[in-house]
Tab-separated table of C-alpha atoms in Angstrom:
chain	number	residue	atom	x	y	z
A	24	UNK	CA	121.603	104.373	110.597
A	25	UNK	CA	119.517	101.419	111.838
A	26	UNK	CA	116.337	100.482	109.942
A	27	UNK	CA	114.203	101.917	112.775
A	28	UNK	CA	114.931	105.429	114.063
A	29	UNK	CA	113.711	107.181	117.236
A	30	UNK	CA	111.841	110.506	116.869
A	31	UNK	CA	114.453	112.400	118.907
A	32	UNK	CA	117.247	111.007	116.742
A	33	UNK	CA	115.399	112.153	113.622
A	34	UNK	CA	114.938	115.601	115.160
A	35	UNK	CA	118.689	115.801	115.823
A	36	UNK	CA	119.461	114.866	112.220
A	37	UNK	CA	116.998	117.447	110.880
A	38	UNK	CA	118.774	120.105	112.945
A	39	UNK	CA	122.134	119.523	111.213
A	40	UNK	CA	123.775	122.871	110.344
A	41	UNK	CA	124.409	121.777	106.766
A	42	UNK	CA	121.098	121.325	104.914
A	43	UNK	CA	122.766	118.735	102.685
A	44	UNK	CA	123.243	116.501	105.723
A	45	UNK	CA	119.600	116.608	106.788
A	46	UNK	CA	117.505	113.555	105.934
A	47	UNK	CA	114.685	113.572	103.413
A	48	UNK	CA	111.455	112.709	105.243
A	49	UNK	CA	108.743	110.875	103.311
A	50	UNK	CA	105.247	111.069	104.772
A	51	UNK	CA	103.464	107.928	103.568
A	52	UNK	CA	100.467	108.041	105.888
A	53	UNK	CA	97.891	105.648	104.490
A	54	UNK	CA	94.898	103.752	105.818
A	55	UNK	CA	93.722	100.749	103.829
A	56	UNK	CA	90.076	101.349	103.065
A	57	UNK	CA	90.126	104.618	105.006
A	58	UNK	CA	90.544	108.299	104.177
A	59	UNK	CA	93.619	109.341	102.179
A	60	UNK	CA	96.648	110.570	104.076
A	61	UNK	CA	97.127	113.791	102.131
A	62	UNK	CA	94.694	115.896	104.214
A	63	UNK	CA	96.491	114.756	107.373
A	64	UNK	CA	99.812	115.785	105.845
A	65	UNK	CA	98.500	119.188	104.787
A	66	UNK	CA	97.181	119.813	108.297
A	67	UNK	CA	100.426	118.930	110.105
A	68	UNK	CA	103.636	117.124	109.261
A	69	UNK	CA	107.288	116.817	110.216
A	70	UNK	CA	108.944	120.042	109.024
A	71	UNK	CA	110.191	119.572	105.477
A	72	UNK	CA	108.465	116.203	104.994
A	73	UNK	CA	107.069	115.444	101.531
A	74	UNK	CA	103.859	113.474	101.111
A	75	UNK	CA	104.106	110.373	98.924
A	76	UNK	CA	100.957	108.505	97.913
A	77	UNK	CA	101.290	104.756	98.439
A	78	UNK	CA	98.634	103.792	95.873
A	79	UNK	CA	99.669	106.203	93.128
A	80	UNK	CA	103.428	106.595	93.669
A	81	UNK	CA	104.757	103.596	95.589
A	82	UNK	CA	102.964	101.057	93.403
A	83	UNK	CA	102.236	100.442	89.766
A	84	UNK	CA	98.722	100.165	88.318
A	85	UNK	CA	96.724	97.282	89.859
A	86	UNK	CA	96.025	94.224	87.741
A	87	UNK	CA	96.980	90.549	87.455
A	88	UNK	CA	100.423	91.381	88.870
A	89	UNK	CA	98.715	92.431	92.103
A	90	UNK	CA	96.886	95.287	93.798
A	91	UNK	CA	100.149	97.063	94.659
A	92	UNK	CA	102.698	95.845	92.099
A	93	UNK	CA	106.127	97.414	92.050
A	94	UNK	CA	106.304	100.763	90.263
A	95	UNK	CA	108.573	101.088	87.257
A	96	UNK	CA	112.074	102.319	87.946
A	97	UNK	CA	111.361	105.455	85.934
A	98	UNK	CA	108.175	106.268	87.856
A	99	UNK	CA	109.797	105.690	91.244
A	100	UNK	CA	112.796	107.784	90.273
A	101	UNK	CA	110.534	110.708	89.368
A	102	UNK	CA	108.727	110.436	92.717
A	103	UNK	CA	111.963	110.342	94.706
A	104	UNK	CA	113.493	113.237	92.782
A	105	UNK	CA	110.347	115.295	93.400
A	106	UNK	CA	110.756	114.549	97.105
A	107	UNK	CA	114.325	115.835	97.009
A	108	UNK	CA	116.189	112.529	97.296
A	109	UNK	CA	119.767	112.924	96.099
A	110	UNK	CA	122.631	110.509	95.687
A	111	UNK	CA	123.893	109.931	99.219
A	112	UNK	CA	120.749	111.211	100.957
A	113	UNK	CA	119.523	109.880	104.247
A	114	UNK	CA	115.824	109.030	103.889
A	115	UNK	CA	113.337	108.423	106.695
A	116	UNK	CA	109.764	107.281	106.002
A	117	UNK	CA	106.873	107.518	108.427
A	118	UNK	CA	103.214	106.572	108.486
A	119	UNK	CA	100.307	106.725	110.952
A	120	UNK	CA	102.163	104.349	113.247
A	121	UNK	CA	101.104	100.928	111.977
A	122	UNK	CA	104.502	100.399	110.380
A	123	UNK	CA	103.514	98.807	107.072
A	124	UNK	CA	103.260	101.822	104.690
A	125	UNK	CA	106.587	103.175	105.939
A	126	UNK	CA	108.098	99.710	105.574
A	127	UNK	CA	106.897	99.607	101.960
A	128	UNK	CA	108.712	102.895	101.297
A	129	UNK	CA	111.810	101.590	103.126
A	130	UNK	CA	111.767	98.407	101.047
A	131	UNK	CA	111.328	100.277	97.755
A	132	UNK	CA	114.199	102.629	98.577
A	133	UNK	CA	116.434	99.664	99.282
A	134	UNK	CA	115.221	97.907	96.118
A	135	UNK	CA	116.047	101.118	94.243
A	136	UNK	CA	119.667	100.842	95.333
A	137	UNK	CA	119.960	103.042	98.427
A	138	UNK	CA	122.363	101.529	100.972
A	139	UNK	CA	120.921	99.978	104.116
A	140	UNK	CA	122.489	102.558	106.417
A	141	UNK	CA	120.871	105.448	104.544
A	142	UNK	CA	117.217	104.406	104.879
A	143	UNK	CA	115.011	104.043	107.972
A	144	UNK	CA	111.445	104.168	109.235
A	145	UNK	CA	110.343	106.412	112.088
A	146	UNK	CA	109.584	104.333	115.176
A	147	UNK	CA	105.951	104.947	116.091
A	148	UNK	CA	105.290	107.058	113.007
A	149	UNK	CA	103.808	110.541	113.143
A	150	UNK	CA	101.940	109.878	116.428
A	151	UNK	CA	105.272	109.212	118.159
A	152	UNK	CA	106.705	112.437	116.717
A	153	UNK	CA	103.857	114.540	118.091
A	154	UNK	CA	103.773	112.639	121.404
A	155	UNK	CA	107.423	113.594	121.857
A	156	UNK	CA	106.449	117.260	121.605
A	157	UNK	CA	108.464	117.777	118.434
A	158	UNK	CA	107.520	120.569	116.024
A	159	UNK	CA	105.138	120.239	113.097
A	160	UNK	CA	104.196	122.466	110.221
A	161	UNK	CA	101.349	122.644	107.727
A	162	UNK	CA	101.072	123.340	104.041
A	163	UNK	CA	103.147	121.911	101.190
A	164	UNK	CA	106.886	121.352	101.311
A	165	UNK	CA	108.954	122.438	98.314
A	166	UNK	CA	112.344	120.728	98.420
A	167	UNK	CA	115.012	121.221	95.802
A	168	UNK	CA	114.618	118.459	93.203
A	169	UNK	CA	116.815	115.436	93.820
A	170	UNK	CA	119.154	113.655	91.439
A	171	UNK	CA	118.789	110.066	92.649
A	172	UNK	CA	119.131	107.354	90.019
A	173	UNK	CA	116.990	104.304	90.722
A	174	UNK	CA	118.884	101.068	90.195
A	175	UNK	CA	116.470	98.171	90.753
A	176	UNK	CA	117.711	94.959	92.289
A	177	UNK	CA	118.837	96.060	95.714
A	178	UNK	CA	116.300	93.740	97.393
A	179	UNK	CA	115.249	90.221	96.310
A	180	UNK	CA	111.842	89.949	94.647
A	181	UNK	CA	109.917	86.685	94.491
A	182	UNK	CA	107.395	85.657	91.874
A	183	UNK	CA	104.613	83.107	92.350
A	184	UNK	CA	106.815	80.143	91.400
A	185	UNK	CA	109.530	81.195	93.841
A	186	UNK	CA	106.953	81.677	96.601
A	187	UNK	CA	105.496	78.239	95.914
A	188	UNK	CA	108.960	76.691	96.125
A	189	UNK	CA	109.699	78.443	99.422
A	190	UNK	CA	106.442	77.136	100.831
A	191	UNK	CA	107.672	73.603	100.228
A	192	UNK	CA	111.425	73.797	100.708
A	193	UNK	CA	112.122	76.950	102.715
A	194	UNK	CA	110.276	79.405	104.937
A	195	UNK	CA	107.439	81.492	103.476
A	196	UNK	CA	105.757	83.921	105.861
A	197	UNK	CA	102.183	85.198	105.404
A	198	UNK	CA	101.771	88.666	106.966
A	199	UNK	CA	97.967	88.749	106.888
A	200	UNK	CA	95.665	88.424	109.880
A	201	UNK	CA	95.049	84.871	111.058
A	202	UNK	CA	91.402	84.589	109.840
A	203	UNK	CA	92.482	85.456	106.292
A	204	UNK	CA	95.401	83.026	106.482
A	205	UNK	CA	93.113	80.245	107.704
A	206	UNK	CA	90.651	80.959	104.881
A	207	UNK	CA	87.787	81.901	107.187
A	208	UNK	CA	87.299	85.280	105.534
A	209	UNK	CA	88.644	87.168	102.545
A	210	UNK	CA	87.389	90.750	102.260
A	211	UNK	CA	89.391	91.752	99.189
A	212	UNK	CA	90.690	88.939	96.995
A	213	UNK	CA	88.551	86.340	95.171
A	214	UNK	CA	89.759	83.267	97.076
A	215	UNK	CA	90.350	82.716	100.791
A	216	UNK	CA	93.288	80.770	102.184
A	217	UNK	CA	97.073	80.802	101.895
A	218	UNK	CA	99.949	79.617	99.753
A	219	UNK	CA	100.557	75.943	100.600
A	220	UNK	CA	103.378	75.651	103.106
A	221	UNK	CA	103.245	79.301	104.223
A	222	UNK	CA	103.458	80.098	107.938
A	223	UNK	CA	101.328	82.826	109.478
A	224	UNK	CA	103.188	85.841	110.922
A	225	UNK	CA	100.644	88.700	111.206
A	226	UNK	CA	102.338	92.037	110.627
A	227	UNK	CA	100.047	93.708	113.180
A	228	UNK	CA	101.891	91.754	115.875
A	229	UNK	CA	105.195	93.475	115.076
A	230	UNK	CA	104.024	96.666	116.776
A	231	UNK	CA	103.549	96.977	120.538
A	232	UNK	CA	100.689	98.564	122.442
A	233	UNK	CA	102.678	101.812	122.514
A	234	UNK	CA	102.714	101.973	118.716
A	235	UNK	CA	106.459	101.277	118.532
A	236	UNK	CA	108.217	98.378	116.859
A	237	UNK	CA	108.823	95.500	119.246
A	238	UNK	CA	112.388	95.261	120.609
A	239	UNK	CA	114.832	93.388	118.344
A	240	UNK	CA	115.261	90.553	120.844
A	241	UNK	CA	111.496	89.954	120.975
A	242	UNK	CA	111.245	89.981	117.185
A	243	UNK	CA	114.227	87.646	116.936
A	244	UNK	CA	112.551	85.115	119.215
A	245	UNK	CA	109.315	85.219	117.228
A	246	UNK	CA	110.935	84.854	113.830
A	247	UNK	CA	113.336	82.168	115.004
A	248	UNK	CA	110.325	80.151	116.175
A	249	UNK	CA	108.980	80.447	112.621
A	250	UNK	CA	112.207	79.117	111.166
A	251	UNK	CA	113.713	82.402	109.973
A	252	UNK	CA	117.247	81.922	111.216
A	253	UNK	CA	120.496	80.550	109.931
A	254	UNK	CA	121.249	80.091	106.266
A	255	UNK	CA	117.871	78.828	105.038
A	256	UNK	CA	115.950	80.581	102.276
A	257	UNK	CA	113.006	82.705	103.415
A	258	UNK	CA	110.450	85.093	101.996
A	259	UNK	CA	107.272	86.978	102.865
A	260	UNK	CA	103.950	87.874	101.288
A	261	UNK	CA	100.644	89.431	102.327
A	262	UNK	CA	97.572	90.608	100.457
A	263	UNK	CA	99.262	92.979	98.024
A	264	UNK	CA	102.915	93.376	98.999
A	265	UNK	CA	102.616	96.187	101.570
A	266	UNK	CA	102.391	94.587	105.008
A	267	UNK	CA	104.854	91.878	103.965
A	268	UNK	CA	107.483	94.604	103.636
A	269	UNK	CA	107.093	95.080	107.400
A	270	UNK	CA	108.143	91.450	107.896
A	271	UNK	CA	111.246	91.981	105.767
A	272	UNK	CA	112.155	95.049	107.819
A	273	UNK	CA	111.411	93.337	111.133
A	274	UNK	CA	113.629	90.351	110.329
A	275	UNK	CA	116.500	92.734	109.606
A	276	UNK	CA	115.716	94.853	112.682
A	277	UNK	CA	115.786	91.646	114.738
A	278	UNK	CA	119.300	90.909	113.518
A	279	UNK	CA	118.364	87.542	112.018
A	280	UNK	CA	119.399	88.640	108.548
A	281	UNK	CA	122.032	91.132	107.474
A	282	UNK	CA	121.245	93.961	105.031
A	283	UNK	CA	123.345	92.060	102.491
A	284	UNK	CA	121.092	89.003	102.779
A	285	UNK	CA	117.480	90.050	103.427
A	286	UNK	CA	114.543	87.723	103.044
A	287	UNK	CA	112.679	87.944	99.742
A	288	UNK	CA	109.411	89.775	99.119
A	289	UNK	CA	106.666	88.238	96.993
A	290	UNK	CA	105.581	91.624	95.675
A	291	UNK	CA	102.409	90.395	93.956
A	292	UNK	CA	101.380	88.476	97.091
A	293	UNK	CA	97.930	86.929	97.501
A	294	UNK	CA	96.339	89.315	94.992
A	295	UNK	CA	98.681	87.939	92.333
A	296	UNK	CA	98.500	84.325	93.532
A	297	UNK	CA	94.718	84.210	93.274
A	298	UNK	CA	94.698	85.858	89.841
A	299	UNK	CA	95.501	82.393	88.453
A	300	UNK	CA	92.739	79.926	89.421
A	301	UNK	CA	95.097	77.020	88.714
A	302	UNK	CA	97.306	77.853	91.701
A	303	UNK	CA	96.659	75.695	94.767
A	304	UNK	CA	95.170	77.134	97.941
A	305	UNK	CA	95.535	75.835	101.495
A	306	UNK	CA	93.218	76.560	104.430
A	307	UNK	CA	93.294	75.963	108.154
A	308	UNK	CA	95.872	76.619	110.833
A	309	UNK	CA	98.630	74.436	109.403
A	310	UNK	CA	100.990	75.447	106.587
């Protein structure tokens, strides 16, 4: 299974005669600064999908480590078992269609040890599912509890020192919008700007006007222009480690990195970087 799956392909998989072969669907609809996704899920969702809260279940408590630090292995395991994830499960995550929350779930599942071919995000999210005329249901889902064991380490995690080093000697991508990267505005964190040496790659530009992920060849051209090709070391960050996960997914979807050698994620991201006033900050259009 590729990292991005079409709604019709997901529908085919959900129709498998053997329930054990049907994928687990995680509904991670989330709007930063907007209403919670749970009411949307309760109103209508992919049949059998389980709602997972990004703030409370796909992140640890906010603090100096960042606004969305990684959850503990034990906490994530409990969430995934509640959702029905078993050893060997296929898992598909979807969001409102912006790609980043689903990518965060995809990244965490891979970090937890699920193989690359068993985890995907729904192309276009829930809007693409409904636009395709596929069925929905309301109310809570009650899957059989899963037995997945979370084994952290399946994806590379960067700390502030590693991100700083990549900014100087590798490729460090900043997934935030250009005004935040340039230091012209900072609506959330205490300092505006970017990690010295980082290159701006706004995650919002990974999704086309139709709400779908850009074609792999288009993504490959964009990331190659940013230096993410070949054998060099690369990583990504954003404000709190959510939208940067979309960059990690997109680089793999583009075919520039194999699942065995993904780019690293600075999970603490800018919210962790700026927690230490001694860390340097760059502004302007240049890395």
